[in-house]
């Protein structure tokens, strides 16, 4: 049988195939995705689950004129392969390669960038309203939304507006009962009842004034094409409910959908994950958080844990398994997670609200209005802070220091290692007068022996790690370990002082006075944005106190950093070992020893 996929370079080629050839193409597309991701890594299960849908959509609709949005973009690999990126798909998520998510700058077929969830309904409605205003009544607008994404507040806002319009928009609900972790909430239960035929007579989507069809088997190519062709002739807002299996076509991915969302390298034939080195490594920061909150919660019954749809990624799953009545996955609902924590804090509970740094951006007003304004002692644990690597610009957690630092009442802390994370968590649960944000990076710490006896941290104090007399390097968080390595390898180490500032807000002003009086040059290092971040805070201090010593800020520049390994993104941002080391050496050369 002749291979079909090698001849498909655009949807135009796809449309030439007869309907009975599309099943063969689906198998080839699945095999292609599995083949590449098994060695290059990336997101797997979501794209395998929508192979038939992807082919059917591009077969029926006139993309890119017809607008197609994938929400979340984890499921868009097949879409990318069929829209001219097959030959470069091996560069997916690699430095200089294509993005792991739809990206407008990458292809005219990517109608909207979707690295964060639940934006597609609002975006497709905006596009459809624009088409109507422009007098284009034939253009189609399609948004593919997962059942976990559609439960988010913003998705409901979009549906609420869509239902009172007469625009030409089709929402496809891809219902596989799982996001990254299993879907949660009342809507998930409702959809389960719909699939089982036990839902109440009224349909929630019909009640929102959408023309509802479904549930339809999302792996039945003939039925999908037939239904999409019919819906193409139906005017107004409509919703097609399809049932799919995440990881479809790879047995291991179907059986373990959480792990195979992004499984790393695996055997493309058996699906078995490639065994990691048995070398004993320092723990991931997320696991330090996970183990520590369980330890603390067993000692303090007022501790509760909250995460918006990231129990595995944040390791709050440890607490959900051991103390399930006090650990909560609230679904993709960051705003709700923050205000839920605020409500709990008013009643004397000690809420640890664990959110990826990039996702806390989605709940900014709640942090200000519901937490900080009322000075409620919510403990925010911001995972994946800093540059996160191959997920790229949508997922880098580089803005948190800047956007949190301007909020009154909020303390900001960044641990340099695992023990500091444990100690600040211990300190925070003893009782604070207001909220605190604790930010830590994606990846591993630096210590094998990290399960320390807890020590209370004196609030708003920094640590002097090494005295010097010419250059003082002020670091914040895990990236401070780079400074320690630089000093270890520098022949002029005696001239270099190193200070782990720990608290971005409030700063340790007393120690800063000592530093500015003692040293000739000040360097700040952070893995957050330069503008408004930690270095800016040091400059503000120097200006307010009348110090004129030169301050060099190393931080992420004023541009969006693309994807690559964490080390590569640090180089792109100019905050890597070599960049900092070269500056220190050149500055020391200029100093009069």
Coordinates of C-alpha atoms in Angstrom, one line a residue:
X1 CA 0.0 0.0 0.0
X2 CA 1.5 3.4 -1.0
X3 CA 2.3 5.7 1.8
X4 CA 0.0 8.8 1.8
X5 CA 1.5 11.1 4.3
X6 CA 4.7 11.7 2.3
X7 CA 2.5 13.4 -0.3
X8 CA 0.7 15.6 2.1
X9 CA 2.3 19.0 2.4
X10 CA -0.8 21.1 2.9
X11 CA -4.6 20.7 3.4
X12 CA -4.9 21.2 -0.3
X13 CA -3.2 17.8 -0.8
X14 CA -5.4 16.3 1.9
X15 CA -8.6 17.3 0.1
X16 CA -7.6 15.3 -3.0
X17 CA -7.8 12.0 -1.0
X18 CA -11.1 10.0 -1.1
X19 CA -12.9 9.5 2.2
X20 CA -11.9 5.8 2.4
X21 CA -8.2 6.8 2.3
X22 CA -8.4 9.0 5.3
X23 CA -8.2 6.1 7.8
X24 CA -4.9 5.0 6.3
X25 CA -3.6 8.5 6.6
X26 CA -4.7 8.6 10.2
X27 CA -2.6 5.6 11.0
X28 CA 0.4 7.1 9.2
X29 CA 0.0 10.4 11.0
X30 CA -0.1 8.6 14.4
X31 CA 3.0 6.6 13.5
X32 CA 4.8 9.8 12.4
X33 CA 4.0 11.6 15.7
X34 CA 5.0 8.6 17.8
X35 CA 8.2 8.2 15.8
X36 CA 9.4 11.8 16.2
X37 CA 8.2 12.3 19.8
X38 CA 9.8 9.0 21.0
X39 CA 13.2 10.4 20.3
X40 CA 12.8 14.2 20.4
X41 CA 10.4 14.3 23.3
X42 CA 7.4 16.6 23.7
X43 CA 3.6 16.3 24.2
X44 CA 2.2 13.1 23.0
X45 CA -1.2 11.9 24.3
X46 CA -3.2 14.9 23.4
X47 CA -2.2 15.0 19.7
X48 CA -2.7 11.2 19.3
X49 CA -6.2 11.6 20.6
X50 CA -7.3 14.1 17.9
X51 CA -5.7 12.5 14.8
X52 CA -9.0 11.7 13.1
X53 CA -10.5 15.1 14.1
X54 CA -7.4 16.9 12.7
X55 CA -7.6 15.1 9.4
X56 CA -11.4 15.6 9.2
X57 CA -11.2 19.3 9.9
X58 CA -8.6 20.0 7.2
X59 CA -10.5 17.8 4.8
X60 CA -13.8 19.6 5.2
X61 CA -12.9 23.2 5.9
X62 CA -11.0 25.7 3.8
X63 CA -8.1 26.4 6.1
X64 CA -6.4 28.9 6.5
X65 CA -9.2 31.1 5.2
X66 CA -11.5 29.2 7.6
X67 CA -10.1 30.0 11.1
X68 CA -9.1 27.0 13.2
X69 CA -7.9 27.3 16.9
X70 CA -6.6 24.5 19.1
X71 CA -7.1 24.9 22.8
X72 CA -4.8 23.9 24.5
X73 CA -2.1 23.7 21.8
X74 CA -0.8 20.4 23.2
X75 CA -3.1 18.7 20.7
X76 CA -1.9 20.5 17.6
X77 CA 1.0 18.3 16.5
X78 CA -1.0 16.6 13.8
X79 CA -2.3 20.0 12.6
X80 CA 1.3 21.2 12.3
X81 CA 2.4 18.2 10.3
X82 CA -0.5 18.5 7.8
X83 CA 0.0 22.2 7.3
X84 CA 3.5 22.3 5.8
X85 CA 5.7 21.6 8.8
X86 CA 6.1 17.8 8.4
X87 CA 9.7 18.0 7.2
X88 CA 10.8 20.3 10.1
X89 CA 8.7 18.6 12.8
X90 CA 11.8 17.0 14.2
X91 CA 12.9 20.5 15.3
X92 CA 9.7 20.8 17.5
X93 CA 10.5 22.6 20.8
X94 CA 14.2 22.7 20.1
X95 CA 16.4 25.8 19.8
X96 CA 15.6 27.5 16.5
X97 CA 12.9 25.0 15.7
X98 CA 9.2 25.2 15.6
X99 CA 7.2 25.9 18.7
X100 CA 5.4 23.2 20.7
X101 CA 2.2 25.3 20.5
X102 CA 0.3 27.0 17.7
X103 CA 2.0 30.3 16.9
X104 CA 0.8 33.0 14.5
X105 CA 4.3 34.0 13.5
X106 CA 5.1 30.4 12.5
X107 CA 2.3 29.7 10.0
X108 CA -0.8 31.2 8.4
X109 CA -2.6 28.0 9.5
X110 CA -2.1 28.9 13.2
X111 CA -4.9 31.3 13.6
X112 CA -4.2 32.0 17.3
X113 CA -1.4 31.2 19.8
X114 CA -2.6 28.9 22.5
X115 CA 0.0 28.0 25.1
X116 CA -2.3 28.7 28.0
X117 CA -5.8 27.1 28.1
X118 CA -9.4 28.3 27.7
X119 CA -8.7 31.3 25.4
X120 CA -10.0 29.8 22.1
X121 CA -13.8 30.5 22.5
X122 CA -13.2 34.2 23.1
X123 CA -10.7 34.4 20.3
X124 CA -12.8 32.6 17.8
X125 CA -15.8 34.7 18.7
X126 CA -13.8 37.8 18.1
X127 CA -12.7 36.5 14.7
X128 CA -16.3 35.5 13.8
X129 CA -17.7 38.9 14.9
X130 CA -15.0 40.6 12.7
X131 CA -16.0 38.5 9.7
X132 CA -19.6 39.5 10.2
X133 CA -18.7 43.2 10.4
X134 CA -16.6 42.8 7.3
X135 CA -19.6 41.3 5.4
X136 CA -18.0 37.8 5.1
X137 CA -20.8 35.5 5.9
X138 CA -19.3 32.3 4.4
X139 CA -16.1 32.1 6.4
X140 CA -16.1 29.4 9.0
X141 CA -14.6 29.7 12.5
X142 CA -13.8 26.6 14.5
X143 CA -12.3 26.2 18.0
X144 CA -11.3 22.8 19.4
X145 CA -11.5 22.9 23.2
X146 CA -10.7 20.1 25.6
X147 CA -13.2 19.2 28.4
X148 CA -10.7 20.4 31.0
X149 CA -10.2 23.7 29.2
X150 CA -13.9 24.4 28.7
X151 CA -14.5 24.2 32.5
X152 CA -12.4 27.3 33.0
X153 CA -14.0 30.6 33.8
X154 CA -12.8 32.4 30.7
X155 CA -14.3 29.6 28.5
X156 CA -17.7 30.1 30.2
X157 CA -17.4 33.8 29.6
X158 CA -16.9 33.2 26.0
X159 CA -19.8 30.7 25.8
X160 CA -22.0 33.1 27.6
X161 CA -21.4 35.8 25.0
X162 CA -21.4 33.4 22.0
X163 CA -24.9 32.2 22.8
X164 CA -26.4 35.6 22.3
X165 CA -24.8 36.2 18.9
X166 CA -25.6 34.9 15.4
X167 CA -22.0 34.5 14.2
X168 CA -20.7 31.6 12.2
X169 CA -18.8 29.7 15.0
X170 CA -18.3 26.0 15.8
X171 CA -17.0 24.9 19.1
X172 CA -15.8 21.3 19.1
X173 CA -15.7 19.9 22.6
X174 CA -13.0 17.3 22.7
X175 CA -14.1 15.2 25.6
X176 CA -11.5 12.7 26.8
X177 CA -12.0 13.2 30.6
X178 CA -8.4 14.4 31.1
X179 CA -6.3 17.5 30.8
X180 CA -2.8 16.9 32.0
X181 CA -4.3 15.2 35.1
X182 CA -7.8 13.8 35.1
X183 CA -10.5 16.4 34.7
X184 CA -12.4 17.4 37.9
X185 CA -15.6 19.3 38.8
X186 CA -19.3 19.3 38.3
X187 CA -19.1 19.9 34.6
X188 CA -16.9 16.7 34.2
X189 CA -19.6 14.8 36.0
X190 CA -22.3 16.2 33.8
X191 CA -20.3 15.3 30.6
X192 CA -19.9 11.8 32.0
X193 CA -23.7 11.5 32.4
X194 CA -24.2 12.8 28.9
X195 CA -21.9 10.0 27.6
X196 CA -23.7 7.5 29.7
X197 CA -27.1 8.7 28.6
X198 CA -28.1 9.5 32.1
X199 CA -28.0 13.3 32.0
X200 CA -31.1 15.3 32.7
X201 CA -33.3 16.2 29.8
X202 CA -32.0 19.7 29.5
X203 CA -28.7 20.1 27.8
X204 CA -26.4 22.8 29.3
X205 CA -25.1 23.9 25.9
X206 CA -28.6 24.1 24.4
X207 CA -29.6 26.2 27.4
X208 CA -26.7 28.5 26.4
X209 CA -28.4 28.9 23.0
X210 CA -25.9 26.8 21.1
X211 CA -26.9 24.3 18.4
X212 CA -25.7 21.1 20.1
X213 CA -24.7 17.8 18.4
X214 CA -23.3 14.8 20.1
X215 CA -21.8 12.9 21.6
X216 CA -20.0 11.6 18.5
X217 CA -17.2 9.0 18.4
X218 CA -14.1 11.2 17.7
X219 CA -12.3 8.2 16.2
X220 CA -15.0 7.4 13.6
X221 CA -13.6 9.2 10.6
X222 CA -16.6 8.7 8.3
X223 CA -19.0 10.0 11.0
X224 CA -16.8 13.0 11.8
X225 CA -16.5 14.1 8.2
X226 CA -20.2 13.6 7.6
X227 CA -21.1 15.7 10.7
X228 CA -18.6 18.5 10.0
X229 CA -19.9 18.8 6.4
X230 CA -23.4 19.1 7.8
X231 CA -22.4 21.7 10.4
X232 CA -20.7 23.7 7.7
X233 CA -24.1 24.5 6.3
X234 CA -25.6 25.4 9.7
X235 CA -25.6 29.1 10.5
X236 CA -25.0 30.6 13.9
X237 CA -23.2 29.4 17.0
X238 CA -23.0 25.6 17.4
X239 CA -21.2 23.0 19.5
X240 CA -20.1 19.5 18.5
X241 CA -19.4 17.1 21.4
X242 CA -16.9 14.4 20.4
X243 CA -15.6 11.6 22.6
X244 CA -11.9 10.7 22.2
X245 CA -9.2 8.7 24.0
X246 CA -6.1 10.5 24.9
X247 CA -3.0 8.6 23.6
X248 CA -5.1 6.7 21.1
X249 CA -3.0 4.3 19.1
X250 CA -0.2 3.7 21.6
X251 CA -1.3 1.2 24.2
X252 CA 1.0 2.5 27.0
X253 CA -0.3 6.1 26.3
X254 CA -3.9 5.0 26.5
X255 CA -3.2 3.1 29.8
X256 CA -1.3 5.8 31.5
X257 CA -2.6 9.1 30.2
X258 CA -1.0 11.3 32.9
X259 CA 2.6 10.0 32.3
X260 CA 2.2 9.9 28.5
X261 CA 0.9 13.5 28.3
X262 CA 4.7 14.3 27.9
X263 CA 6.5 11.0 28.5
X264 CA 10.1 12.0 27.6
X265 CA 11.9 9.5 25.3
X266 CA 10.3 6.1 24.8
X267 CA 10.4 3.0 22.6
X268 CA 8.1 3.8 19.6
X269 CA 7.2 0.1 19.2
X270 CA 6.4 -0.9 22.8
X271 CA 5.7 2.5 24.3
X272 CA 8.1 1.7 27.2
X273 CA 9.8 4.8 28.5
X274 CA 13.5 4.9 28.2
X275 CA 15.0 4.2 31.6
X276 CA 16.6 7.1 33.2
X277 CA 20.1 6.9 34.6
X278 CA 20.2 5.2 38.0
X279 CA 22.6 7.9 39.2
X280 CA 21.3 9.5 42.4
X281 CA 20.4 13.1 41.7
X282 CA 19.1 16.0 43.8
X283 CA 15.4 16.2 44.0
X284 CA 13.1 18.4 41.8
X285 CA 12.0 21.5 43.6
X286 CA 8.3 20.5 43.0
X287 CA 9.0 17.2 44.9
X288 CA 10.7 19.1 47.8
X289 CA 7.5 21.2 48.0
X290 CA 5.3 18.0 47.8
X291 CA 7.1 16.1 50.5
X292 CA 7.4 19.1 52.7
X293 CA 3.8 20.1 52.7
X294 CA 2.8 16.6 53.6
X295 CA 5.3 16.7 56.6
X296 CA 4.0 20.1 57.7
X297 CA 0.3 19.2 57.2
X298 CA 0.7 16.2 59.5
X299 CA 1.9 18.5 62.2
X300 CA -0.4 21.4 61.5
X301 CA -4.0 20.4 60.9
X302 CA -4.9 23.9 59.6
X303 CA -2.7 23.5 56.5
X304 CA -4.6 23.0 53.2
X305 CA -3.2 22.7 49.7
X306 CA -4.7 24.1 46.5
X307 CA -3.7 23.7 42.8
X308 CA -5.5 24.7 39.6
X309 CA -5.2 21.4 37.5
X310 CA -1.6 20.7 38.3
X311 CA -1.5 18.1 41.1
X312 CA 1.2 16.0 39.3
X313 CA 3.2 18.8 38.0
X314 CA 3.3 20.6 41.3
X315 CA 3.6 17.4 43.4
X316 CA 0.6 18.4 45.5
X317 CA -0.5 14.9 44.4
X318 CA 1.5 13.7 47.4
X319 CA -0.8 15.5 49.8
X320 CA -3.9 14.5 47.8
X321 CA -2.9 10.9 48.2
X322 CA -2.1 11.1 51.9
X323 CA -4.4 13.7 53.2
X324 CA -7.1 13.9 50.5
X325 CA -9.7 15.9 52.5
X326 CA -7.2 18.9 52.8
X327 CA -5.7 19.0 49.3
X328 CA -7.8 20.3 46.4
X329 CA -7.5 20.3 42.6
X330 CA -9.9 23.0 41.4
X331 CA -9.4 22.5 37.7
X332 CA -8.1 25.1 35.2
X333 CA -9.3 28.0 37.4
X334 CA -6.5 30.1 38.7
X335 CA -8.7 33.0 39.7
X336 CA -10.9 30.7 41.7
X337 CA -7.9 29.0 43.3
X338 CA -6.6 32.3 44.6
X339 CA -9.9 33.6 46.0
X340 CA -10.7 30.1 47.4
X341 CA -7.4 30.4 49.3
X342 CA -8.3 33.9 50.5
X343 CA -11.7 32.6 51.8
X344 CA -10.0 29.8 53.6
X345 CA -7.5 32.2 55.2
X346 CA -10.3 34.4 56.6
X347 CA -11.4 31.3 58.6
X348 CA -8.0 30.6 60.1
X349 CA -6.8 27.9 57.7
X350 CA -3.2 28.0 56.3
X351 CA -3.6 27.8 52.5
X352 CA -0.7 26.8 50.3
X353 CA -1.8 27.9 46.9
X354 CA 0.5 26.2 44.4
X355 CA 0.4 27.7 40.9
X356 CA 3.0 27.8 38.1
X357 CA 4.4 31.3 37.9
X358 CA 3.2 31.7 34.3
X359 CA -0.4 30.7 35.3
X360 CA -0.5 33.1 38.3
X361 CA -0.6 35.9 35.6
X362 CA -4.1 34.7 34.9
X363 CA -5.2 35.6 38.5
X364 CA -3.5 38.9 39.0
X365 CA -6.6 40.9 40.1
X366 CA -7.4 38.2 42.6
X367 CA -3.9 38.4 44.1
X368 CA -4.4 42.2 44.5
X369 CA -8.1 42.6 45.4
X370 CA -8.9 39.4 47.3
X371 CA -5.6 38.6 49.0
X372 CA -3.2 41.6 49.3
X373 CA -5.7 44.4 49.8
X374 CA -7.2 42.4 52.7
X375 CA -3.7 41.3 53.9
X376 CA -4.7 37.7 54.1
X377 CA -1.9 35.2 54.9
X378 CA -2.1 33.1 51.8
X379 CA 1.1 31.2 50.9
X380 CA 1.7 31.2 47.2
X381 CA 4.1 28.6 46.0
X382 CA 5.1 29.6 42.5
X383 CA 6.5 26.6 40.6
X384 CA 8.3 26.8 37.2
X385 CA 9.6 30.4 38.0
X386 CA 12.3 31.7 35.7
X387 CA 13.1 30.3 32.3
X388 CA 11.5 26.9 31.9
X389 CA 13.0 25.6 28.6
X390 CA 11.3 23.9 25.7
X391 CA 7.7 25.1 26.4
X392 CA 9.0 28.5 25.5
X393 CA 7.6 32.0 25.7
X394 CA 4.1 31.1 26.8
X395 CA 5.4 29.2 29.8
X396 CA 8.5 31.1 31.1
X397 CA 7.9 32.4 34.6
X398 CA 9.9 35.5 34.2
X399 CA 7.4 38.2 35.1
X400 CA 6.4 37.3 38.6
X401 CA 9.1 39.3 40.5
X402 CA 8.1 42.5 38.6
X403 CA 4.3 42.1 38.7
X404 CA 4.2 41.0 42.4
X405 CA 6.8 43.5 43.7
X406 CA 4.5 46.4 43.2
X407 CA 1.7 45.0 45.3
X408 CA 1.5 46.3 48.9
X409 CA 1.5 43.8 51.8
X410 CA 3.0 41.0 49.7
X411 CA 6.3 39.4 50.8
X412 CA 8.4 37.8 48.0
X413 CA 10.9 35.0 48.7
X414 CA 13.1 32.9 46.5
X415 CA 15.1 29.9 47.9
X416 CA 18.6 29.2 46.7
X417 CA 18.3 25.5 47.5
X418 CA 16.0 22.8 48.8
X419 CA 16.6 23.4 52.5
X420 CA 15.7 27.1 52.1
X421 CA 12.5 26.1 50.4
X422 CA 11.7 23.8 53.3
X423 CA 12.6 26.4 55.9
X424 CA 10.4 29.2 54.3
X425 CA 7.5 26.8 54.0
X426 CA 8.0 25.9 57.7
X427 CA 8.3 29.5 58.7
X428 CA 5.2 30.6 56.7
X429 CA 2.9 28.0 58.3
X430 CA 3.9 29.2 61.8
X431 CA 1.9 32.3 61.1
X432 CA 2.4 35.4 59.0
X433 CA 0.6 38.8 59.1
X434 CA 0.1 38.9 55.4
X435 CA 0.6 37.0 52.1
X436 CA 3.9 35.6 50.8
X437 CA 5.0 34.4 47.4
X438 CA 7.7 31.7 47.3
X439 CA 9.1 31.2 43.8
X440 CA 11.3 28.3 42.7
X441 CA 12.4 26.9 39.3
X442 CA 11.5 24.0 37.1
X443 CA 14.0 21.2 37.6
X444 CA 16.4 19.9 40.3
X445 CA 18.0 21.4 43.3
X446 CA 21.7 20.9 44.2
X447 CA 21.7 18.8 47.4
X448 CA 21.4 15.0 47.9
X449 CA 21.0 15.4 51.6
X450 CA 18.2 17.9 51.7
X451 CA 15.7 16.7 54.3
X452 CA 16.9 19.1 56.9
X453 CA 15.5 19.8 60.4
X454 CA 13.4 22.8 60.0
X455 CA 14.8 26.2 60.9
X456 CA 12.8 29.3 61.2
X457 CA 13.9 32.1 58.8
X458 CA 14.0 35.6 60.1
X459 CA 11.7 37.5 57.8
X460 CA 13.3 40.0 55.3
X461 CA 16.9 38.9 56.0
X462 CA 19.5 38.1 53.4
X463 CA 22.6 35.8 53.8
X464 CA 26.2 36.6 53.3
X465 CA 27.6 33.5 51.6
X466 CA 31.1 34.9 51.1
X467 CA 32.9 38.2 52.0
X468 CA 34.9 40.1 49.4
X469 CA 36.1 43.7 49.0
X470 CA 35.8 44.8 45.4
X471 CA 32.7 43.3 43.8
X472 CA 29.5 42.3 45.5
X473 CA 27.2 39.9 43.6
X474 CA 23.6 39.9 44.9
X475 CA 21.6 37.0 43.7
X476 CA 18.0 35.9 44.2
X477 CA 16.9 32.2 44.2
X478 CA 18.4 29.1 42.6
X479 CA 20.5 31.0 40.0
X480 CA 22.7 32.1 42.9
X481 CA 24.3 28.7 42.7
X482 CA 25.8 29.8 39.4
X483 CA 27.6 32.6 41.3
X484 CA 29.0 30.1 43.8
X485 CA 30.4 28.1 40.9
X486 CA 31.9 31.2 39.3
X487 CA 33.6 32.2 42.6
X488 CA 35.0 28.6 43.1
X489 CA 36.7 28.8 39.7
X490 CA 38.0 32.4 39.9
X491 CA 41.6 33.0 40.8
X492 CA 40.6 36.4 42.2
X493 CA 37.8 35.0 44.4
X494 CA 39.1 37.0 47.4
X495 CA 37.8 40.2 45.8
X496 CA 34.3 38.9 45.2
X497 CA 31.5 38.9 47.8
X498 CA 28.3 36.9 47.3
X499 CA 25.0 37.6 49.0
X500 CA 21.9 35.5 48.7
X501 CA 19.2 38.2 49.2
X502 CA 16.3 35.7 49.6
X503 CA 13.7 38.4 50.0
X504 CA 12.9 40.6 47.0
X505 CA 10.3 42.4 49.1
X506 CA 11.0 43.7 51.6
X507 CA 14.7 44.0 51.0
X508 CA 17.2 43.5 53.8
X509 CA 18.0 47.3 53.9
X510 CA 20.5 47.0 56.8
X511 CA 22.7 44.5 54.9
X512 CA 22.4 46.6 51.7
X513 CA 23.8 49.6 53.5
X514 CA 26.8 47.5 54.5
X515 CA 27.3 46.3 50.9
X516 CA 27.0 49.7 49.2
X517 CA 29.5 51.2 51.7
X518 CA 32.0 48.3 51.4
X519 CA 32.1 47.4 47.7
X520 CA 33.1 49.4 44.6
X521 CA 30.9 47.5 42.2
X522 CA 27.5 45.8 42.7
X523 CA 26.1 43.1 40.4
X524 CA 22.6 41.7 40.6
X525 CA 21.5 38.3 39.1
X526 CA 18.0 37.0 38.6
X527 CA 16.2 34.7 36.3
X528 CA 13.3 37.2 35.9
X529 CA 12.7 40.2 33.7
X530 CA 15.1 43.1 34.2
X531 CA 12.4 45.7 34.0
X532 CA 10.8 46.1 37.4
X533 CA 12.4 43.0 38.9
X534 CA 15.0 42.3 41.7
X535 CA 17.8 44.4 40.1
X536 CA 15.4 47.3 39.7
X537 CA 14.6 47.0 43.5
X538 CA 18.3 47.3 44.3
X539 CA 18.6 50.4 42.0
X540 CA 15.6 52.0 43.7
X541 CA 17.3 51.4 47.1
X542 CA 20.6 52.9 45.9
X543 CA 18.8 56.0 44.5
X544 CA 16.7 56.5 47.6
X545 CA 19.7 56.3 49.9
X546 CA 22.0 58.4 47.7
X547 CA 24.5 55.7 46.7
X548 CA 26.3 56.2 43.4
X549 CA 28.2 52.9 43.1
X550 CA 27.7 51.3 39.7
X551 CA 25.1 48.6 39.6
X552 CA 25.1 46.0 36.8
X553 CA 21.8 44.1 36.4
X554 CA 21.8 40.6 34.9
X555 CA 18.3 39.5 34.1
X556 CA 16.0 38.5 31.3
X557 CA 15.9 41.4 28.7
X558 CA 12.8 43.1 27.4
X559 CA 11.8 40.5 24.8
X560 CA 10.1 37.2 24.8
X561 CA 12.6 34.4 25.1
X562 CA 11.9 31.5 22.7
X563 CA 12.2 27.8 23.4
X564 CA 15.3 25.7 23.9
X565 CA 16.8 23.8 26.8
X566 CA 17.0 25.8 30.1
X567 CA 20.7 26.3 29.5
X568 CA 20.2 27.6 26.0
X569 CA 17.5 30.0 27.2
X570 CA 19.8 31.3 29.9
X571 CA 22.4 32.0 27.2
X572 CA 19.8 33.7 25.0
X573 CA 18.9 35.9 28.1
X574 CA 22.5 36.6 28.9
X575 CA 22.3 35.2 32.4
X576 CA 24.4 32.1 31.9
X577 CA 27.7 31.2 33.7
X578 CA 29.9 32.5 30.9
X579 CA 28.2 35.9 30.6
X580 CA 28.3 36.6 34.3
X581 CA 31.8 35.2 34.7
X582 CA 33.2 37.3 31.8
X583 CA 31.7 40.5 33.3
X584 CA 33.2 39.8 36.7
X585 CA 36.6 39.1 35.2
X586 CA 36.6 42.2 33.1
X587 CA 35.5 44.3 36.0
X588 CA 38.2 42.9 38.3
X589 CA 40.8 43.6 35.6
X590 CA 39.7 47.3 35.7
X591 CA 40.0 47.4 39.4
X592 CA 43.2 48.5 41.1
X593 CA 44.2 45.4 43.1

